[in-house]
Each structure stands twice: as structure tokens, then as C-alpha cells.
Amino acid sequence: AQTVTQSQPEMSVQEAETVTLSCTYDTSESDYYLFWYKQPPSRQMILVIRQEAYKQQNATENRFSVNFQKAAKSFSLKISDSQLGDAAMYFCAYRSALRGSQGNLIFGKGTKLSVKP
Amino acid sequence: DTGVSQDPRHKITKRGQNVTFRCDPISEHNRLYWYRQTLGQGPEFLTYFQNEAQLEKSRLLSDRFSAERPKGSFSTLEIQRTEQGDSAMYLCASSLAGNDQPQHFGDGTRLSIL
């Protein structure tokens, strides 16, 4: 069974600074997708960024980028130029790419990010 | 399209009562997922529909839980004889077919058992 581990329950960053959130995962599959989701307090979960395992190039979405290390099974999220609106719970998630799998997301426990003005 | 909507946002009930939640997915999405999220944890998969067919159920979904998606549109999740341990946020997500398609989440229904 696949597992996702986020070892940082809480992180803090100064506004305009850069922060990196860690995620490791365990799987025997070779093809899969990895995601970072953001869940602001009392608001819905939204997709921040995703990475296809077969792609070597790290995904980037504006101020958000990932460091995907497939051999190490590591998938960290870097947030540059942090803004107050970035404060939220961040979840790392895994999804199988196997044909016929139900495609549910497997989530880590999350990292609570605080942004200091 | 307004995204995935869930109703109610909050539900407070006494132990032993039955509750039903509703999820309206994004209209063109044929996949619908239910997750449960307890305090301090990430969401955990409960069940999954492709159109009206319920294709997978997690071992977390005990006999007291039932989900339906008539006509492949909205879905309902019912919990019978609620227990304290059922207190959680119940999240619904929808997507197009294909594991490469992103899941879009609703705001969730927060269930509190007295």
C-alpha cells in the first residue's frame, strides 16, 4: 500500500521569504502522480501544483515549485515570495496512474504554514 | 459552473441518529469521491463513483455508511446510528475520468456528534 509522510506538522515563514515543505512517499509503482493541495481555514481544498512521475522536469506554478526526487521518493514544495494569503494547511498527496485503479488520492497528515507580516 | 457544492456545511446530531449529506459535483465530471477528514489528519478515501456506479469502497466505510449517486449526478452519503467516532469533516470531490485529471473539492460537511 502507498503511504505519504509529511514530517513537519507546522512551519512558519516571514512574508516575502521562501519556505520549503517536505513530503516523502512510499510506493512500488513506477507511474503515479503527486500533488500539493492547500486548505485555508474553513475553506475548500484547492490544487496548488501537480507532478507526473514520468516527467523529470520539476513542475512550477508561479511562486510555487516542487523538487521531485523519484529515486529518493521525495516531493517537496517551495513557496517563494510568501504572502499572507499562503497561510493554510498544505497536504501532499499521491495518486496511482495504474489503469483500472480507482484514482483516489492518498494524503499526508499535512503541514500548517503560518506567514508572519 | 460554481464548482463542487456540499450541503449542509455543518451538522450537529445526537449519537444514534441518522444523517445524510449531499454533494453536487461539477456538472461534466463523471467521477465523484467521498473522503473523511478528522482533526489533525489528511483526508482519507471512503468511496468512489464513476457515473452512477459505485466502484470502490474503503474498509473505513462500515455497514452503517451508504452512498448513492442516482443518475450519475449528485451523490448522498448516509450514516446510520451515528457514533462519536463519526465526528469529522466529510469531503466530496469530483473529476473527469482519468487518473491524470485533478480532483476538485467541495467545502465539506462538518459532522459533530453530541
Short mmCIF file of C-alpha atoms in Angstrom, two decimals:
data_model
loop_
_atom_site.label_atom_id
_atom_site.label_comp_id
_atom_site.label_asym_id
_atom_site.label_seq_id
_atom_site.Cartn_x
_atom_site.Cartn_y
_atom_site.Cartn_z
CA ALA A 1 0.00 0.00 0.00
CA GLN A 2 1.13 3.51 -0.73
CA THR A 3 1.85 5.96 2.08
CA VAL A 4 2.60 9.67 2.21
CA THR A 5 4.57 11.25 5.05
CA GLN A 6 4.81 14.92 5.92
CA SER A 7 7.29 15.26 8.76
CA GLN A 8 6.69 18.94 9.53
CA PRO A 9 3.41 19.47 11.42
CA GLU A 10 3.95 23.23 11.44
CA MET A 11 6.13 25.70 9.59
CA SER A 12 6.49 29.45 9.75
CA VAL A 13 7.83 31.94 7.22
CA GLN A 14 8.30 35.67 7.09
CA GLU A 15 6.31 37.50 4.43
CA ALA A 16 8.28 37.77 1.16
CA GLU A 17 10.65 34.99 2.22
CA THR A 18 10.93 31.45 0.83
CA VAL A 19 9.82 28.29 2.58
CA THR A 20 10.10 24.60 1.68
CA LEU A 21 7.62 21.97 2.82
CA SER A 22 8.77 18.36 2.86
CA CYS A 23 6.98 15.24 1.68
CA THR A 24 8.12 11.67 1.24
CA TYR A 25 6.13 8.76 -0.07
CA ASP A 26 6.36 5.04 -0.42
CA THR A 27 5.16 3.05 -3.41
CA SER A 28 6.15 0.08 -5.53
CA GLU A 29 4.55 1.59 -8.60
CA SER A 30 6.62 3.26 -11.29
CA ASP A 31 3.96 5.55 -12.68
CA TYR A 32 1.93 7.88 -10.50
CA TYR A 33 1.02 11.49 -9.85
CA LEU A 34 1.95 13.69 -6.93
CA PHE A 35 0.05 16.74 -5.76
CA TRP A 36 0.20 19.57 -3.29
CA TYR A 37 -3.16 20.83 -2.06
CA LYS A 38 -3.80 23.94 0.03
CA GLN A 39 -6.62 24.05 2.60
CA PRO A 40 -7.19 27.51 4.11
CA PRO A 41 -9.07 27.61 7.42
CA SER A 42 -12.73 26.73 6.91
CA ARG A 43 -12.33 26.83 3.16
CA GLN A 44 -12.17 24.24 0.46
CA MET A 45 -9.10 22.35 -0.58
CA ILE A 46 -7.54 23.65 -3.78
CA LEU A 47 -4.87 22.19 -6.00
CA VAL A 48 -1.57 24.06 -5.87
CA ILE A 49 0.64 22.01 -8.15
CA ARG A 50 1.00 18.53 -9.58
CA GLN A 51 3.82 16.38 -10.90
CA GLU A 52 3.72 13.36 -13.20
CA ALA A 53 6.24 10.75 -12.08
CA TYR A 54 7.41 10.07 -15.63
CA LYS A 55 8.48 13.69 -16.06
CA GLN A 56 11.96 14.55 -14.89
CA GLN A 57 11.35 18.26 -15.04
CA ASN A 58 10.08 19.77 -11.82
CA ALA A 59 6.67 21.41 -12.01
CA THR A 60 6.34 25.15 -11.48
CA GLU A 61 3.25 27.31 -10.99
CA ASN A 62 4.09 30.97 -10.47
CA ARG A 63 5.56 31.25 -6.94
CA PHE A 64 5.17 27.52 -6.28
CA SER A 65 7.66 24.92 -7.43
CA VAL A 66 8.49 21.37 -6.49
CA ASN A 67 11.68 19.38 -6.06
CA PHE A 68 10.79 15.89 -7.24
CA GLN A 69 13.39 13.22 -6.46
CA LYS A 70 11.94 9.96 -7.75
CA ALA A 71 14.71 7.67 -6.55
CA ALA A 72 14.53 9.16 -3.06
CA LYS A 73 10.71 9.23 -3.19
CA SER A 74 10.75 12.85 -2.14
CA PHE A 75 8.44 15.64 -3.29
CA SER A 76 8.99 18.99 -1.59
CA LEU A 77 7.11 22.23 -2.22
CA LYS A 78 8.90 25.56 -2.38
CA ILE A 79 6.91 28.74 -1.93
CA SER A 80 8.78 31.86 -3.00
CA ASP A 81 7.93 35.44 -2.03
CA SER A 82 5.50 34.19 0.63
CA GLN A 83 2.26 36.13 1.01
CA LEU A 84 -0.18 36.36 3.90
CA GLY A 85 -2.72 34.50 1.79
CA ASP A 86 -0.41 31.49 1.64
CA ALA A 87 -1.20 30.70 5.27
CA ALA A 88 -3.03 27.37 5.25
CA MET A 89 -2.71 23.63 5.73
CA TYR A 90 -0.73 22.08 2.93
CA PHE A 91 -1.29 18.46 2.01
CA CYS A 92 0.92 16.29 -0.11
CA ALA A 93 -1.00 13.59 -2.00
CA TYR A 94 -0.27 10.55 -4.16
CA ARG A 95 -2.41 9.07 -6.90
CA SER A 96 -1.79 5.89 -8.83
CA ALA A 97 -1.60 6.05 -12.60
CA LEU A 98 -2.36 2.36 -12.99
CA ARG A 99 -5.11 1.71 -15.48
CA GLY A 100 -8.15 0.44 -13.64
CA SER A 101 -7.23 1.91 -10.28
CA GLN A 102 -9.93 4.00 -8.66
CA GLY A 103 -7.76 7.05 -8.67
CA ASN A 104 -8.34 8.15 -5.11
CA LEU A 105 -5.83 10.48 -3.52
CA ILE A 106 -3.69 9.30 -0.63
CA PHE A 107 -2.87 12.23 1.62
CA GLY A 108 -0.22 13.01 4.18
CA LYS A 109 -1.16 14.48 7.54
CA GLY A 110 -0.46 17.99 6.41
CA THR A 111 1.79 20.91 7.32
CA LYS A 112 0.30 24.04 8.83
CA LEU A 113 2.02 27.07 7.32
CA SER A 114 1.94 30.40 9.11
CA VAL A 115 3.07 33.60 7.39
CA LYS A 116 4.35 36.42 9.59
CA PRO A 117 3.87 40.00 8.39
CA ASP B 1 -20.24 26.48 -13.14
CA THR B 2 -19.85 27.11 -9.42
CA GLY B 3 -17.73 24.11 -8.52
CA VAL B 4 -18.47 21.27 -6.14
CA SER B 5 -21.13 22.12 -3.57
CA GLN B 6 -21.93 20.24 -0.37
CA ASP B 7 -24.92 20.51 1.91
CA PRO B 8 -25.19 21.08 4.81
CA ARG B 9 -21.98 22.85 5.83
CA HIS B 10 -22.44 21.82 9.43
CA LYS B 11 -24.48 19.09 11.05
CA ILE B 12 -24.88 18.54 14.77
CA THR B 13 -26.74 15.47 15.87
CA LYS B 14 -27.15 13.16 18.81
CA ARG B 15 -25.47 9.80 18.94
CA GLY B 16 -27.63 7.12 17.38
CA GLN B 17 -29.36 9.39 14.89
CA ASN B 18 -29.13 9.02 11.12
CA VAL B 19 -27.65 11.78 8.97
CA THR B 20 -27.49 12.35 5.22
CA PHE B 21 -25.14 14.62 3.31
CA ARG B 22 -25.42 15.77 -0.27
CA CYS B 23 -22.76 16.55 -2.85
CA ASP B 24 -23.34 18.23 -6.20
CA PRO B 25 -20.28 17.75 -8.43
CA ILE B 26 -19.15 19.90 -11.30
CA SER B 27 -21.70 19.11 -13.98
CA GLU B 28 -19.49 17.47 -16.59
CA HIS B 29 -17.49 15.41 -14.08
CA ASN B 30 -18.29 11.70 -14.17
CA ARG B 31 -16.11 10.72 -11.20
CA LEU B 32 -17.16 11.51 -7.65
CA TYR B 33 -15.22 10.75 -4.47
CA TRP B 34 -16.06 10.91 -0.77
CA TYR B 35 -13.33 11.46 1.80
CA ARG B 36 -13.34 11.82 5.58
CA GLN B 37 -11.01 14.18 7.39
CA THR B 38 -10.54 14.08 11.16
CA LEU B 39 -8.77 16.73 13.19
CA GLY B 40 -5.06 16.84 12.51
CA GLN B 41 -5.21 14.33 9.70
CA GLY B 42 -5.30 14.39 5.96
CA PRO B 43 -8.44 13.28 4.13
CA GLU B 44 -9.00 9.53 3.90
CA PHE B 45 -10.75 7.87 0.99
CA LEU B 46 -14.22 6.45 1.65
CA THR B 47 -15.80 5.60 -1.69
CA TYR B 48 -15.81 6.41 -5.38
CA PHE B 49 -18.37 6.57 -8.20
CA GLN B 50 -17.94 6.57 -11.92
CA ASN B 51 -21.22 7.91 -13.21
CA GLU B 52 -23.89 6.10 -11.18
CA ALA B 53 -21.77 3.04 -10.41
CA GLN B 54 -20.10 2.76 -7.01
CA LEU B 55 -16.80 1.16 -7.98
CA GLU B 56 -14.80 1.10 -4.78
CA LYS B 57 -15.38 1.27 -1.05
CA SER B 58 -12.73 1.71 1.60
CA ARG B 59 -12.59 -0.55 4.64
CA LEU B 60 -13.32 2.68 6.57
CA LEU B 61 -16.85 2.55 5.17
CA SER B 62 -18.60 0.38 7.73
CA ASP B 63 -22.05 -1.15 7.26
CA ARG B 64 -23.56 1.95 8.82
CA PHE B 65 -22.41 4.03 5.86
CA SER B 66 -24.10 4.02 2.48
CA ALA B 67 -23.57 6.20 -0.55
CA GLU B 68 -25.58 6.63 -3.71
CA ARG B 69 -25.30 8.55 -6.91
CA PRO B 70 -28.60 8.15 -8.75
CA LYS B 71 -28.47 9.08 -12.42
CA GLY B 72 -24.78 9.88 -12.11
CA SER B 73 -25.39 13.42 -10.94
CA PHE B 74 -25.49 14.39 -7.23
CA SER B 75 -24.47 11.96 -4.53
CA THR B 76 -25.66 11.32 -0.99
CA LEU B 77 -23.75 9.84 1.91
CA GLU B 78 -25.84 8.45 4.75
CA ILE B 79 -24.60 7.43 8.16
CA GLN B 80 -26.96 5.33 10.27
CA ARG B 81 -26.83 5.07 14.05
CA THR B 82 -24.11 7.68 14.34
CA GLU B 83 -21.29 7.18 16.85
CA GLN B 84 -18.89 9.63 18.48
CA GLY B 85 -16.13 8.43 16.18
CA ASP B 86 -18.09 9.61 13.15
CA SER B 87 -17.39 13.22 14.05
CA ALA B 88 -15.31 14.54 11.17
CA MET B 89 -15.31 16.66 8.05
CA TYR B 90 -16.80 14.81 5.08
CA LEU B 91 -15.36 15.99 1.80
CA CYS B 92 -16.66 15.40 -1.69
CA ALA B 93 -14.53 15.75 -4.79
CA SER B 94 -15.24 15.33 -8.48
CA SER B 95 -13.17 14.96 -11.61
CA LEU B 96 -13.27 13.97 -15.22
CA ALA B 97 -12.35 10.38 -15.98
CA GLY B 98 -8.65 9.58 -15.99
CA ASN B 99 -6.21 9.50 -13.11
CA ASP B 100 -4.38 12.45 -14.62
CA GLN B 101 -7.43 14.66 -14.08
CA PRO B 102 -7.33 16.88 -10.98
CA GLN B 103 -9.96 16.40 -8.27
CA HIS B 104 -11.98 19.46 -7.30
CA PHE B 105 -13.15 19.57 -3.72
CA GLY B 106 -16.23 20.99 -2.08
CA ASP B 107 -16.24 22.92 1.19
CA GLY B 108 -17.14 19.80 3.13
CA THR B 109 -19.78 18.95 5.71
CA ARG B 110 -18.63 19.09 9.30
CA LEU B 111 -20.40 16.49 11.42
CA SER B 112 -20.47 16.81 15.19
CA ILE B 113 -21.93 14.02 17.32
CA LEU B 114 -23.17 15.02 20.76
#
